[in-house]
XYZ file of C-alpha atoms in Angstrom:
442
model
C 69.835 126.350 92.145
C 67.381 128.265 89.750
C 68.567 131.888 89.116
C 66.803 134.557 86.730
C 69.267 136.726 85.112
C 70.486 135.003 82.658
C 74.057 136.036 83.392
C 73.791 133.731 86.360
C 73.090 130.979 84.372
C 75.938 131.204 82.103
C 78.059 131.326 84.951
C 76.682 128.082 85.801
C 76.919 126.761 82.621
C 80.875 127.738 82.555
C 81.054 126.196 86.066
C 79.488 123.097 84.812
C 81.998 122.536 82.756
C 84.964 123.292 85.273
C 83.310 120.782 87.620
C 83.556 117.867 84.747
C 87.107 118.595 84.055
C 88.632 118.875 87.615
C 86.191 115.840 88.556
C 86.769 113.735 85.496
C 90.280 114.463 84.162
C 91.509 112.506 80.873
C 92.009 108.954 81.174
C 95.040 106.682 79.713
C 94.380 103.735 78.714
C 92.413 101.280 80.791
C 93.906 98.423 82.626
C 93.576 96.324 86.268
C 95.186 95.315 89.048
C 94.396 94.332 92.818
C 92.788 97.688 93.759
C 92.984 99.157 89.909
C 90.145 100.506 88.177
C 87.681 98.905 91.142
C 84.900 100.814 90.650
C 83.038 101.994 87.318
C 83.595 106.264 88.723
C 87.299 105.507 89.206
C 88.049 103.375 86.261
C 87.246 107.075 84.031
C 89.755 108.598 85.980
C 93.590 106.403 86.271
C 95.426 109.765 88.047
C 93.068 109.990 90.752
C 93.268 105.984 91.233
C 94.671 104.758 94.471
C 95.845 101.261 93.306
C 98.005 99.602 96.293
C 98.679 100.894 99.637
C 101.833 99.638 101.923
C 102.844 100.073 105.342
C 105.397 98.407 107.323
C 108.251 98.730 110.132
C 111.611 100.030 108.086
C 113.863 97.134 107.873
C 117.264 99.023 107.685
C 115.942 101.823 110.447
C 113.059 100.067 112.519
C 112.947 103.005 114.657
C 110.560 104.400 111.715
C 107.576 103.311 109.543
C 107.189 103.168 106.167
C 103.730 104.379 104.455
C 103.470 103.921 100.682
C 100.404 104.683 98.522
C 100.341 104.080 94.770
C 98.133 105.560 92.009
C 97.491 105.327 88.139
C 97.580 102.049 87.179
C 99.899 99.921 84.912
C 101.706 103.066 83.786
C 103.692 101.902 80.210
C 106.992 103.369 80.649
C 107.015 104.258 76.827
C 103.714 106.235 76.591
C 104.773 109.002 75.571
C 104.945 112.187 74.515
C 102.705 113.084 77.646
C 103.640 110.250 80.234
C 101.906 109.566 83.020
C 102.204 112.118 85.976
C 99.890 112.737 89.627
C 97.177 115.234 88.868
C 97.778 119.101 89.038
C 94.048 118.969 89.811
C 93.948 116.201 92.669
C 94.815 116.085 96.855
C 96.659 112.567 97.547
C 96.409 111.759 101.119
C 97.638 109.569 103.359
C 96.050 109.099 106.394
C 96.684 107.459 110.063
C 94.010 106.489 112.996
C 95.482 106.500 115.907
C 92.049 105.597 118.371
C 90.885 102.733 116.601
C 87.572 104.933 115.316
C 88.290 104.660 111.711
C 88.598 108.668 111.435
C 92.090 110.791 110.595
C 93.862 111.838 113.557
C 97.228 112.332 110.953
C 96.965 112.970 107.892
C 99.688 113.634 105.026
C 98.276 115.481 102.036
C 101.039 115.795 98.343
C 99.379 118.716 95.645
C 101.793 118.619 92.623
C 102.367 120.985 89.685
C 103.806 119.876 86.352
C 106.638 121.967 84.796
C 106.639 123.738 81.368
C 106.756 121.246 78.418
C 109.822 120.344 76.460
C 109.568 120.873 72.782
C 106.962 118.008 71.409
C 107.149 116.208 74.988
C 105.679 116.454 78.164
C 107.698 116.552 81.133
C 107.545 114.466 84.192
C 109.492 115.977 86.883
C 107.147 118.034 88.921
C 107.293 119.683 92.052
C 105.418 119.082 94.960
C 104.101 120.337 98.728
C 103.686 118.087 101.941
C 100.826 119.006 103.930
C 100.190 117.382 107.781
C 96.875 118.033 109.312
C 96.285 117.152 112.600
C 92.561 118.155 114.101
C 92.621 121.618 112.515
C 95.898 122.245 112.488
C 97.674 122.478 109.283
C 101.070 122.383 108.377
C 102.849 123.174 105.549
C 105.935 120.403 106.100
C 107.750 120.809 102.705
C 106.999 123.013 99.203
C 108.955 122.955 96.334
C 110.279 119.487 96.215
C 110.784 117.645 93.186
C 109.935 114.568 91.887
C 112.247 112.575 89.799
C 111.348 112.688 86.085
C 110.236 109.016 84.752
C 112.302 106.726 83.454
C 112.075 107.573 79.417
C 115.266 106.246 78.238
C 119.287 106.683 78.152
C 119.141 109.691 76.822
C 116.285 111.672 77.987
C 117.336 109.825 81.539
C 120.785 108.759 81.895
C 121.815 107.444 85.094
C 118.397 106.614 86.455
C 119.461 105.276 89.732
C 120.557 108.772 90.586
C 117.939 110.751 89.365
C 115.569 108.816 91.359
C 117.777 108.922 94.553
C 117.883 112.533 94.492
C 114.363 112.446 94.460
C 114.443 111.186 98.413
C 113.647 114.497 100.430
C 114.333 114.861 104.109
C 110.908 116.504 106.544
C 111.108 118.206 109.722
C 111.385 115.209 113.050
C 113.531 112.838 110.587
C 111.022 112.158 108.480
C 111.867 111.420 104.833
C 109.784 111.760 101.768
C 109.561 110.460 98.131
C 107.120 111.047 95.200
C 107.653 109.853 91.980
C 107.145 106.636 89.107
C 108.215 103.259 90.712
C 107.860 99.662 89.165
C 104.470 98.442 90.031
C 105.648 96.369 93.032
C 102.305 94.250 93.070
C 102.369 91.340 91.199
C 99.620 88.648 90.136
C 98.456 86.813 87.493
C 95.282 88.732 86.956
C 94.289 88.164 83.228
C 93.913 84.577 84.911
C 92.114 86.101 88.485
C 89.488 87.827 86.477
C 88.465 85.011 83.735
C 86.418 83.809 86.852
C 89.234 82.984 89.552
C 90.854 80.843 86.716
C 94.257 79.118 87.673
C 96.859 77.966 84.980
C 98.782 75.343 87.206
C 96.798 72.933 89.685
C 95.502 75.412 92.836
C 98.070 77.798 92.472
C 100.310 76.858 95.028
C 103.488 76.063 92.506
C 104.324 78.067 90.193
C 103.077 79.167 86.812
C 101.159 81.884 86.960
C 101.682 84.716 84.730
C 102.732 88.343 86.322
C 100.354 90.986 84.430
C 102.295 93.574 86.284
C 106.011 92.922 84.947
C 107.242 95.986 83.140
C 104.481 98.869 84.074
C 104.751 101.249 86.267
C 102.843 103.773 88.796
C 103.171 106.340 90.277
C 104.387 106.282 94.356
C 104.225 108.152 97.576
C 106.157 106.808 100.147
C 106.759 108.487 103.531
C 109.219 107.069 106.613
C 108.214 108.475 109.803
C 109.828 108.195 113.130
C 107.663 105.227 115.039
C 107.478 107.660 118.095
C 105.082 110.288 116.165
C 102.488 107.820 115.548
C 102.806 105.170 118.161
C 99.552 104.338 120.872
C 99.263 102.522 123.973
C 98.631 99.580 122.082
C 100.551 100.398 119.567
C 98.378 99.454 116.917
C 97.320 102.347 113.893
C 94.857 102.042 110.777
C 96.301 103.571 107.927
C 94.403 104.261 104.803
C 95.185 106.576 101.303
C 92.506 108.743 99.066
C 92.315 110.929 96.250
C 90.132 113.652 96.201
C 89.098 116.300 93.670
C 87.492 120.065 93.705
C 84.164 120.226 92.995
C 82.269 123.704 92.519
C 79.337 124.270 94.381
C 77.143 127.402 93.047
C 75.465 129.429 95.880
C 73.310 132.795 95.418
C 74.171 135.985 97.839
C 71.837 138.838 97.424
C 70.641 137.651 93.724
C 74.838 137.285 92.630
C 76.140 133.560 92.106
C 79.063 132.600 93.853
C 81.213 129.662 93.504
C 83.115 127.864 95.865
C 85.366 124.740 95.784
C 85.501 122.076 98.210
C 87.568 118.658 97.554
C 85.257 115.488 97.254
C 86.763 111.854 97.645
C 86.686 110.065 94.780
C 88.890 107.182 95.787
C 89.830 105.368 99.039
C 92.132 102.313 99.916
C 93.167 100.302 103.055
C 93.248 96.779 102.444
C 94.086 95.331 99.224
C 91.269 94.016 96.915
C 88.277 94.847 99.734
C 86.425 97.172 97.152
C 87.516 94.736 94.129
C 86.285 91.827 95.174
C 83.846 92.080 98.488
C 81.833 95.251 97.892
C 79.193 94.747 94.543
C 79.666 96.205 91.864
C 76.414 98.958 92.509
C 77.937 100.090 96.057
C 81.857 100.479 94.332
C 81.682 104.440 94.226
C 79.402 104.825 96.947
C 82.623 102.904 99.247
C 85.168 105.001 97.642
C 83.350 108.077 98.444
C 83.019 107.725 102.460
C 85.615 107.122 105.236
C 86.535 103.713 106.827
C 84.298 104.950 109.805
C 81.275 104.703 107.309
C 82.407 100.722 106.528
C 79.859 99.032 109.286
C 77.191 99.265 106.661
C 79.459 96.989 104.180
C 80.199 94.651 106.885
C 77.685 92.249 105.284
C 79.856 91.857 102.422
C 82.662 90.849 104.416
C 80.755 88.070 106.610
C 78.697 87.096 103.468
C 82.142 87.275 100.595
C 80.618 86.954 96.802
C 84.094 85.237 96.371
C 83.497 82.464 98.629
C 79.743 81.538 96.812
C 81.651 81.882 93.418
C 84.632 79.614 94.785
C 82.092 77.036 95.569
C 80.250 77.315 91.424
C 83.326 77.242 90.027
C 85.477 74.784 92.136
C 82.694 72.203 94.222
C 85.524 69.584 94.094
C 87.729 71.698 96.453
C 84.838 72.961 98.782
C 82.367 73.717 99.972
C 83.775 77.002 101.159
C 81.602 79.116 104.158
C 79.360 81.399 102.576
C 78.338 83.112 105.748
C 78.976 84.609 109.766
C 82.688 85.020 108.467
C 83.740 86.901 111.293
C 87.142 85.538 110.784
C 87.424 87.754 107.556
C 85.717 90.806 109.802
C 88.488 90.322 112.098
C 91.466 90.633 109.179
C 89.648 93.170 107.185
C 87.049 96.103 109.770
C 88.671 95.744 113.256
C 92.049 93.824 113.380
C 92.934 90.202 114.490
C 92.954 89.847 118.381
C 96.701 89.532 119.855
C 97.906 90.898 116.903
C 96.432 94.143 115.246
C 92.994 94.388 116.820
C 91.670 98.480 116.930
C 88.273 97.661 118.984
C 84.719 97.426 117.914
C 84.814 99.915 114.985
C 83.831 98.550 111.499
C 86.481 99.861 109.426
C 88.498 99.191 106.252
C 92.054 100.125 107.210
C 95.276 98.667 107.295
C 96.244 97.792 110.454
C 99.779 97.789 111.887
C 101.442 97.076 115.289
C 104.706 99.450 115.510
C 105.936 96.389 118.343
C 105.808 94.023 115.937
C 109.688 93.101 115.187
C 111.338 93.112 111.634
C 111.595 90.377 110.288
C 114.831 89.029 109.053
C 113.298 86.220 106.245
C 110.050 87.275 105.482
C 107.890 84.974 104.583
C 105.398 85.624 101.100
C 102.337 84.273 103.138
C 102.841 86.891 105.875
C 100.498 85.467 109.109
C 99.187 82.610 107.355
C 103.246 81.889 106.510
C 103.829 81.880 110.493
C 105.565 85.556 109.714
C 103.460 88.043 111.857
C 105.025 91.438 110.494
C 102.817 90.512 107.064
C 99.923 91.258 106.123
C 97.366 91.470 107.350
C 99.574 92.956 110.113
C 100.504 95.952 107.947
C 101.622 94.779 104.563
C 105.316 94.705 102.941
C 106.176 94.954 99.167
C 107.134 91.628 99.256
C 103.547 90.073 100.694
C 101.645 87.461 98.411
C 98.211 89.146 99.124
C 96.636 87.701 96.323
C 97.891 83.816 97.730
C 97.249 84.955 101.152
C 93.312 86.540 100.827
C 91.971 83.198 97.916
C 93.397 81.469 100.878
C 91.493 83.351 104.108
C 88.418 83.746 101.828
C 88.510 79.445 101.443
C 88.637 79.516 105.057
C 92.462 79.197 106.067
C 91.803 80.904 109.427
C 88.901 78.552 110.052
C 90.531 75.101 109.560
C 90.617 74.492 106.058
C 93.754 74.760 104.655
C 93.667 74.834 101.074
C 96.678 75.972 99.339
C 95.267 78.450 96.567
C 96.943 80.820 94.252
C 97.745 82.270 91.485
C 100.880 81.083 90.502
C 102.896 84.065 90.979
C 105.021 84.436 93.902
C 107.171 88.008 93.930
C 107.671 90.594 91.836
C 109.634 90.712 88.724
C 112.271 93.216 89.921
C 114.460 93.314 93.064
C 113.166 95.718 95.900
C 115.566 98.295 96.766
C 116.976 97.781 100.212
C 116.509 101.594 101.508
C 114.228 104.197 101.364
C 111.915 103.934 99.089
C 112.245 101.008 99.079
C 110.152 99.962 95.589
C 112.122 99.500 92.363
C 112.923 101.631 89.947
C 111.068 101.592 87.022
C 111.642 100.277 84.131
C 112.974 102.454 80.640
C 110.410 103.041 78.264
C 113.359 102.764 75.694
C 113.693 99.497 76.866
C 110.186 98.944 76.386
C 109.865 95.794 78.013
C 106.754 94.383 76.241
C 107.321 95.427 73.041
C 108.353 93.026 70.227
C 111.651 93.230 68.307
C 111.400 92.647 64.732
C 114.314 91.184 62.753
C 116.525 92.956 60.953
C 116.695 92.825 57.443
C 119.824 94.275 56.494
């Protein structure tokens, strides 16, 4: 907008200037991961970046569900003195589709605020609000809450375990809440994954991979809800997480400028490693931006997978591996596999999860392709191999060709806690876990 007192455009000017810092916050230092640093907007920007995304039936109360959504990627426990906290200046949302139209009928939003600084350090216990919006009715579920500080060492942080316990807040309907740094609970080899799908051990399938993820951290939201307040007749749901910052939009009223802010989403996640690895590298930002309802217009990408043509340059011995009318992969990924998880017609990027769909008591890695049907793609559990499970759908696993690809890394490097919230603690940056100890020369 062109304005001609010049007071108007300094206002702009200033407002400029707001928009690039509440837009494009400070970045730590650059890393990857299965849904990390995806897209070249995102990758400038690690607190707004949604990296994993879990939901599953609780397995010690299956009466509830369990939505988790991380963001910032591999956090190092000892970056200090200003570690790694969610965004004063960012809306995390988690969001549920109830109709099978790829559009919010629940959603869950978290704004956090970061307490006053100790001496030299920064500190990471913040507090936090819970925010349900249903059509346009909002509801303020929870202010005030407090996040457990990270996990900076024995002395800063004694007695972790508790700290982080405390940090496990009950909501109105038996809900329960946490927000806070957890040990990344992905885990794949992916200094291997992105040296052009290398594997270090035969196809992957036994051992030997390397976990890039062992000893960083992120930063989780995890949410247990009873399964009665978001159960359907078919009692299927898509669920999907964002980030979104305030941008400033500039109007002119009667010759005065006037700002106004309005969020804008700058990053979106349902499935793991859809934007990563499907959508091309020019379209990244333009998928983060839109809602899974906008996804029928990617859907090429999906019957037509880059990974599968690459697959077949780099490893002709083990194909050839279908390059195209993939529909199995459309069924898994935009609208849910049929007698399973299947939402309808509707194109969309979500996780899907049947709330009828028993715990179970051994889960197995491979989820569906493992004969386990509570794993992913049927929702997804801490504990599912998605990297093993989507090289091998990709190759063609759901269309006869069973090829037993991998990466060589098999679970996490930490225990999953058995309760609410159910991934690990992190690790101390005292510790610090990849650091090397020199010897002593005394």
């Amino acid at each position: 907008m062109r304005t001609a007192a010049l007071t108007a455009l300094a206002v702009a000017a200033v407002l400029a200037v707001a928009v690039a810092a509440a837009v494009r916050a400070p970045a730590p230092a650059p890393a990857a991961a299965s849904s990390h640093r995806e897209a070249p907007l995102i990758a400038e920007d690690p607190a707004a970046d949604a990296t994993d995304l879990y939901a599953f039936r609780s397995p010690d109360r299956p009466d509830t569900v369990t939505i988790l959504g991380n963001w910032i990627p591999a956090e190092d426990p000892a970056a200090g003195p200003n570690w790694y906290v969610f965004s004063p200046r960012a809306r995390y949302g988690l969001h549920v589709d109830r109709t099978g139209d790829g559009k919010a009928d629940v959603s869950y939003y978290f704004r956090f605020r970061t307490k006053e600084p100790v001496a030299f350090l920064g500190n990471t216990a913040q507090t936090y609000s819970v925010t349900r919006v249903v059509g346009s009715r909002s509801t303020v579920l929870a202010s005030g809450l407090q996040t457990p500080p990270n996990n900076i060492g024995p002395r800063s942080t004694p007695n972790y375990r508790s700290l982080a316990a405390a940090g496990v807040h009950d909501l109105p309907g038996g809900a329960k809440v946490f927000a806070g740094q957890r040990d990344d609970a992905f885990f794949g080899d992916i200094g291997a994954i992105f040296d052009l799908v290398a594997i270090r051990n035969g196809t992957g399938a036994t051992g030997g991979g390397k976990d890039f993820f062992a000893g960083y951290g992120v930063h989780g939201i995890a949410l247990q809800l009873p399964i009665a307040e978001l159960d359907t007749p078919s009692h299927v749901i898509g669920v999907w997480m964002t980030t979104e910052r305030q941008r400033i939009a500039i109007r002119q009223t009667k010759g005065r400028a006037k700002a106004a802010a309005q969020w804008v989403q700058v990053a979106r996640l349902g499935n793991p490693l859809v934007n990563e690895v499907l959508i091309p590298t020019p379209l990244k930002d333009r998928w983060n931006a839109l809602g899974p309802d906008q996804d029928a217009q990617f859907a090429r990408y999906v019957r037509e997978p880059i990974l599968a043509s690459l697959l077949n340059q780099l490893y002709p011995s083990l194909g050839p591996f279908q390059t195209t009318g993939r529909d199995d992969l459309v069924a898994v990924l935009l609208t849910g596999v049929p007698n399973l998880n299947n939402t309808g017609t509707t194109l969309a990027d979500m996780l899907r999860l049947n709330l009828s769909t028993p715990v179970t008591a051994k889960p197995n890695r491979l989820g569906v392709l493992g004969g386990d049907v509570a794993g992913w793609p049927n929702g997804r559990r801490l504990g599912d191999d998605v990297i093993d499970i989507a090289e091998r759908a990709i190759a063609g696993a759901l269309i006869g060709k069973s090829l037993p690809l991998g990466d060589g890394v098999d679970a996490n490097d930490r225990t999953n806690l058995s309760a609410f919230p159910y991934e690990p603690d992190p690790r101390s940056g005292f510790d610090n876990s990849k650091g090397v100890t020199f010897p002593t020369t005394g």
